[in-house]
CSV table of C-alpha atoms in Angstrom, one decimal:
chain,number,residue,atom,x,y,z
S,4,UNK,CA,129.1,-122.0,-51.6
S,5,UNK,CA,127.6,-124.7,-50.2
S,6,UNK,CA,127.9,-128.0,-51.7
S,7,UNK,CA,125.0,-131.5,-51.6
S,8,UNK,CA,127.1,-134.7,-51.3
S,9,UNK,CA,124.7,-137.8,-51.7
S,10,UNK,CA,126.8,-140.2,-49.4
S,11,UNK,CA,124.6,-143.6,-49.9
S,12,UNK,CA,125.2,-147.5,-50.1
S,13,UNK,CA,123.2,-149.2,-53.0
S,14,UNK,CA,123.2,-152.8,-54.2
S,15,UNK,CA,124.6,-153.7,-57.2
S,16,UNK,CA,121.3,-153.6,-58.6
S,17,UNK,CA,120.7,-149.8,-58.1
S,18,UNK,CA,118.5,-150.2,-54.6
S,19,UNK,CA,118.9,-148.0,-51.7
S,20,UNK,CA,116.3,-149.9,-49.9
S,21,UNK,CA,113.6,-153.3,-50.1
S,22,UNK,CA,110.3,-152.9,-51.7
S,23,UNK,CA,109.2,-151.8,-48.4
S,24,UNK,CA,112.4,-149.4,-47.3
S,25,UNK,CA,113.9,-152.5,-45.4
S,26,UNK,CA,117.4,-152.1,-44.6
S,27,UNK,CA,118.6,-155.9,-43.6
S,28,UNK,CA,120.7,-156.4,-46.4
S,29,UNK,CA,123.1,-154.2,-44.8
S,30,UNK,CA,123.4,-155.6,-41.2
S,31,UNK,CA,125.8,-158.2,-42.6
S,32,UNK,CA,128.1,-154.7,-43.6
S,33,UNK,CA,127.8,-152.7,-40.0
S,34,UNK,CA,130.2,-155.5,-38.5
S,35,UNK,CA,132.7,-155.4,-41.3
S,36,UNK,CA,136.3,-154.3,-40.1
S,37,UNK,CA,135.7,-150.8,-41.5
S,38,UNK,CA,133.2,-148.1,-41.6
S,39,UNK,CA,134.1,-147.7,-45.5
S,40,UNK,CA,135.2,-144.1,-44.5
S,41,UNK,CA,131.9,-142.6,-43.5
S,42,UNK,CA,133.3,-141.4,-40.0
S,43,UNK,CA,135.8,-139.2,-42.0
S,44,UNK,CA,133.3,-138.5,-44.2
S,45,UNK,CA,130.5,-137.2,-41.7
S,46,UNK,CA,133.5,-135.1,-39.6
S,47,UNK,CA,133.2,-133.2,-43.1
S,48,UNK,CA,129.3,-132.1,-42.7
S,49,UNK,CA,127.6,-129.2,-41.8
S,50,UNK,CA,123.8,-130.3,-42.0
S,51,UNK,CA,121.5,-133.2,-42.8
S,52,UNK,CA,118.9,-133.7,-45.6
S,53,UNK,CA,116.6,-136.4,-45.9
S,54,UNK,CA,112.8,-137.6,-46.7
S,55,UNK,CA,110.1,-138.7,-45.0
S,56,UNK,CA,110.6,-142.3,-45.1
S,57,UNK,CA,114.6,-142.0,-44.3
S,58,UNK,CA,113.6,-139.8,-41.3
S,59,UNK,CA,111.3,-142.9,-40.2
S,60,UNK,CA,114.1,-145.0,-40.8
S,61,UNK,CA,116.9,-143.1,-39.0
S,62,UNK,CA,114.9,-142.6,-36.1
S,63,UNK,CA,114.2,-145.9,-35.3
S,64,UNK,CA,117.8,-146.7,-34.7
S,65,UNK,CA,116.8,-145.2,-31.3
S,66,UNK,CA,120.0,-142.5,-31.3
S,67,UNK,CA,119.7,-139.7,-33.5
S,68,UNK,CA,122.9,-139.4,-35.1
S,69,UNK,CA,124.1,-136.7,-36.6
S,70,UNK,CA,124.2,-134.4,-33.3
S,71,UNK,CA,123.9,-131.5,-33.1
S,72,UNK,CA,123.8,-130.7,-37.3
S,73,UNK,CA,121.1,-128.3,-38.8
S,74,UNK,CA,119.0,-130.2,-41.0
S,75,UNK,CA,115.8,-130.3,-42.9
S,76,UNK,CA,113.5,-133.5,-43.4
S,77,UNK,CA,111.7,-132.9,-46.7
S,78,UNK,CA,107.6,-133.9,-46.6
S,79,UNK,CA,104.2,-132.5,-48.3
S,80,UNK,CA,102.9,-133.7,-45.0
S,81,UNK,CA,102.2,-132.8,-41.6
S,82,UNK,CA,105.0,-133.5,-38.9
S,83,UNK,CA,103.5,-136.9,-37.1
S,84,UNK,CA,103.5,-137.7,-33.5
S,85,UNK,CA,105.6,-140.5,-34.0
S,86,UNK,CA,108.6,-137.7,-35.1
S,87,UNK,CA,108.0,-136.2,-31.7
S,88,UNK,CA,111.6,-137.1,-30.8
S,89,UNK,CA,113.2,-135.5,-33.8
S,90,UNK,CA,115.5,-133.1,-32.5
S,91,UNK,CA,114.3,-129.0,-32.3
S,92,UNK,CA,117.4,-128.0,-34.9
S,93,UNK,CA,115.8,-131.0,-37.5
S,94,UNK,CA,113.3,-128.3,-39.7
S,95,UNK,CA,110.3,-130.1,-41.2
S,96,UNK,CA,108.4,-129.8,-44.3
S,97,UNK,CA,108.4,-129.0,-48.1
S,98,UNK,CA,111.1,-126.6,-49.8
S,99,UNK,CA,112.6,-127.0,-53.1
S,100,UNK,CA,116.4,-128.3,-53.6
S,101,UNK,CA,117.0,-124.7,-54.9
S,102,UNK,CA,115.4,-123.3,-51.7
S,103,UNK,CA,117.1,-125.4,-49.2
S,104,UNK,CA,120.6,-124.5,-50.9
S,105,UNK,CA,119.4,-120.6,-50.8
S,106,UNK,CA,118.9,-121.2,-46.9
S,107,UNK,CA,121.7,-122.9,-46.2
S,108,UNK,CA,124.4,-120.8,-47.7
S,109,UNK,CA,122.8,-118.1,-46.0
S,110,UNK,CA,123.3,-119.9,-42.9
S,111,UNK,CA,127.2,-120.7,-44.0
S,112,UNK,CA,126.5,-124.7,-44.5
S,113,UNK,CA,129.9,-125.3,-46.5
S,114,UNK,CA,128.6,-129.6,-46.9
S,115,UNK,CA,125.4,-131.0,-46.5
S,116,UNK,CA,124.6,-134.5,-46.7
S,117,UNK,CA,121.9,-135.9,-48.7
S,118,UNK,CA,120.9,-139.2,-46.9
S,119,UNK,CA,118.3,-140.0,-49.3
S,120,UNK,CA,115.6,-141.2,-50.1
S,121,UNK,CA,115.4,-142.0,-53.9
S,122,UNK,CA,113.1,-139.1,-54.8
S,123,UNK,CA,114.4,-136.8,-52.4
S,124,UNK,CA,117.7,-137.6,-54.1
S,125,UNK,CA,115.9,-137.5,-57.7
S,126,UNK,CA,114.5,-134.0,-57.2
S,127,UNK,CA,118.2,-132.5,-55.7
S,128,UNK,CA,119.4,-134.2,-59.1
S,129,UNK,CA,116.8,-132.8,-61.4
S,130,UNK,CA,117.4,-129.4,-59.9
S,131,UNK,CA,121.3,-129.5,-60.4
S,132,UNK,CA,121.9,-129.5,-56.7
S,133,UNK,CA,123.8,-132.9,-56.4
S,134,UNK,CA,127.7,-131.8,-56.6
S,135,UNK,CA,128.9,-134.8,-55.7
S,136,UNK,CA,127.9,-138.6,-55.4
S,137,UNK,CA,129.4,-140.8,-53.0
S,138,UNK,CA,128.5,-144.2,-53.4
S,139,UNK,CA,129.0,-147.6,-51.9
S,140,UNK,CA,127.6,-150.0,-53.4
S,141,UNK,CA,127.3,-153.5,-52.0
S,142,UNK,CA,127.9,-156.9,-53.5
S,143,UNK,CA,124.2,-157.8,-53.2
S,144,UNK,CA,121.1,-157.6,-55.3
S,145,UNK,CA,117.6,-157.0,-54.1
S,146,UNK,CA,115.3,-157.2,-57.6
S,147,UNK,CA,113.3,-155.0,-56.1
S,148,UNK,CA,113.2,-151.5,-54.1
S,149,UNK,CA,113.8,-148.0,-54.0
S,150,UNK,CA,116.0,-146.7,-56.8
S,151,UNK,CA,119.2,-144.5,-56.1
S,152,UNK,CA,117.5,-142.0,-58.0
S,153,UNK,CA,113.7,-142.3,-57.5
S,154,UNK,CA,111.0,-143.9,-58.9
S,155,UNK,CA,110.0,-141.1,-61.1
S,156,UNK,CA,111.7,-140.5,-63.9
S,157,UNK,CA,109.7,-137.2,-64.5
S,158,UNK,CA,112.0,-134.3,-66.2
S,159,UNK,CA,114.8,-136.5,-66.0
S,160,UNK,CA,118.0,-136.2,-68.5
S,161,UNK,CA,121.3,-137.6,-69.2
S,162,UNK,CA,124.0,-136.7,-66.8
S,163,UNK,CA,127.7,-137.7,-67.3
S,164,UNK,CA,129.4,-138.5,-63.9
S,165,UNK,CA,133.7,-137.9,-63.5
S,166,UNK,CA,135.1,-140.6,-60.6
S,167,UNK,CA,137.0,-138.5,-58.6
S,168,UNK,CA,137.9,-142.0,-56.1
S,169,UNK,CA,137.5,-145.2,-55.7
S,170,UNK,CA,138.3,-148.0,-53.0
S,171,UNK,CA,137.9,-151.4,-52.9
S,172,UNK,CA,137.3,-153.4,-49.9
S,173,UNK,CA,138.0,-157.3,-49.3
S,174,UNK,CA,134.3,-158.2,-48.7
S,175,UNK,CA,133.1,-157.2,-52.1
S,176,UNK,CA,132.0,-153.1,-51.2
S,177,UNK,CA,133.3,-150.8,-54.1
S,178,UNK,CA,133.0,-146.9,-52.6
S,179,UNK,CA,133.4,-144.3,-55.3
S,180,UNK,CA,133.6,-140.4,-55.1
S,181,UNK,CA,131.8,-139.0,-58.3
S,182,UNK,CA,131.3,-135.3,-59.4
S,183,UNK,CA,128.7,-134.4,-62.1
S,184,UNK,CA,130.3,-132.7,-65.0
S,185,UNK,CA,128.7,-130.0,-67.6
S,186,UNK,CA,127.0,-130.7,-70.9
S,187,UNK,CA,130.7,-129.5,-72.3
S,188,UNK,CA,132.2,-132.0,-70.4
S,189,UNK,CA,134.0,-130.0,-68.3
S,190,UNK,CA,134.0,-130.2,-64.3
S,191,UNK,CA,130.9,-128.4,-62.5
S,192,UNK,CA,132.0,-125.6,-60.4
S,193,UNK,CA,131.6,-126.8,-56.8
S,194,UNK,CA,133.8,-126.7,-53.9
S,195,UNK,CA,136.3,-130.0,-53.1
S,196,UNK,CA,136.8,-131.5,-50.2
């Protein structure tokens, strides 16, 4: 089976990104002493989801970095010029959270990584495909920006969340490892790490 992990930093606030999907607010993070274990973490995955927007963003770090991983940038919209350097194994275009996980379990993805955005996130949550949150949230607030889970709230409902981890760092980051759990209460079946 193949299981979504949402790995994400948020502020404390609930923003993955600015009002405008600006990212600065973490630069002061990328020189800490630690990578807040996302190096172990990414050893762990098999292929890459994100949106349009987070695409943008990745790719203007310069060096695509997730290698050589399968992945699927979700958009409604044509592939632009300006993705041109998006690597051929990157797929491009709409398909459902439900259809995605079809394609990779068919393909043998065992942990793909939701990099966001917020709606791209939303949807996988609305459709049940989120099996596990991993989130670092950072001792900042914005006001403002993209939500963890999306601006639409649209066929939203109540989810309870089990902390499976949690770490604490001396510069104010908090990671936690969450799993969803069933309306009984009980643990959704999903494969652990």
């Amino acid at each position: 089976m193949t299981e979504i992990v949402y790995y994400v930093a948020a502020s404390l606030d609930g923003f993955i990104a600015g009002p405008q999907g600006e990212l600065e607010w973490l630069m002061p993070f990328e020189n800490a002493a630690t990578d807040y274990g996302m190096a172990a973490f990414i050893d762990t995955v098999d292929a890459v989801v994100m949106g349009r927007r987070t695409c943008e963003a990745v790719m203007s770090f310069g060096v695509w970095p997730y290698g050589e991983r399968p992945g699927q940038v979700l958009s409604h919209q044509p592939r632009p010029p300006s993705a041109s350097g998006l690597p051929q194994h990157m797929e491009w275009g709409p398909r459902s959270p439900q259809q995605l996980l079809a394609h990779w379990q068919r393909q043998g993805v065992r942990r793909g990584w939701l990099l966001g955005g917020g709606d791209a996130a939303g949807q996988f949550l609305r459709s049940g495909c989120v099996h596990r949150l991993m989130l670092a949230t950072m001792p900042v607030t914005l006001g403002a920006g993209i939500p963890l889970w999306g601006s639409a709230s649209h066929g939203r409902h109540a989810l309870r969340w089990e902390e499976r981890s949690r770490q604490c760092y001396d510069d104010g980051v908090v990671t936690r490892e969450l799993q969803p759990l069933s309306a009984a209460g009980a643990s959704e079946t999903a494969p652990r790490a």
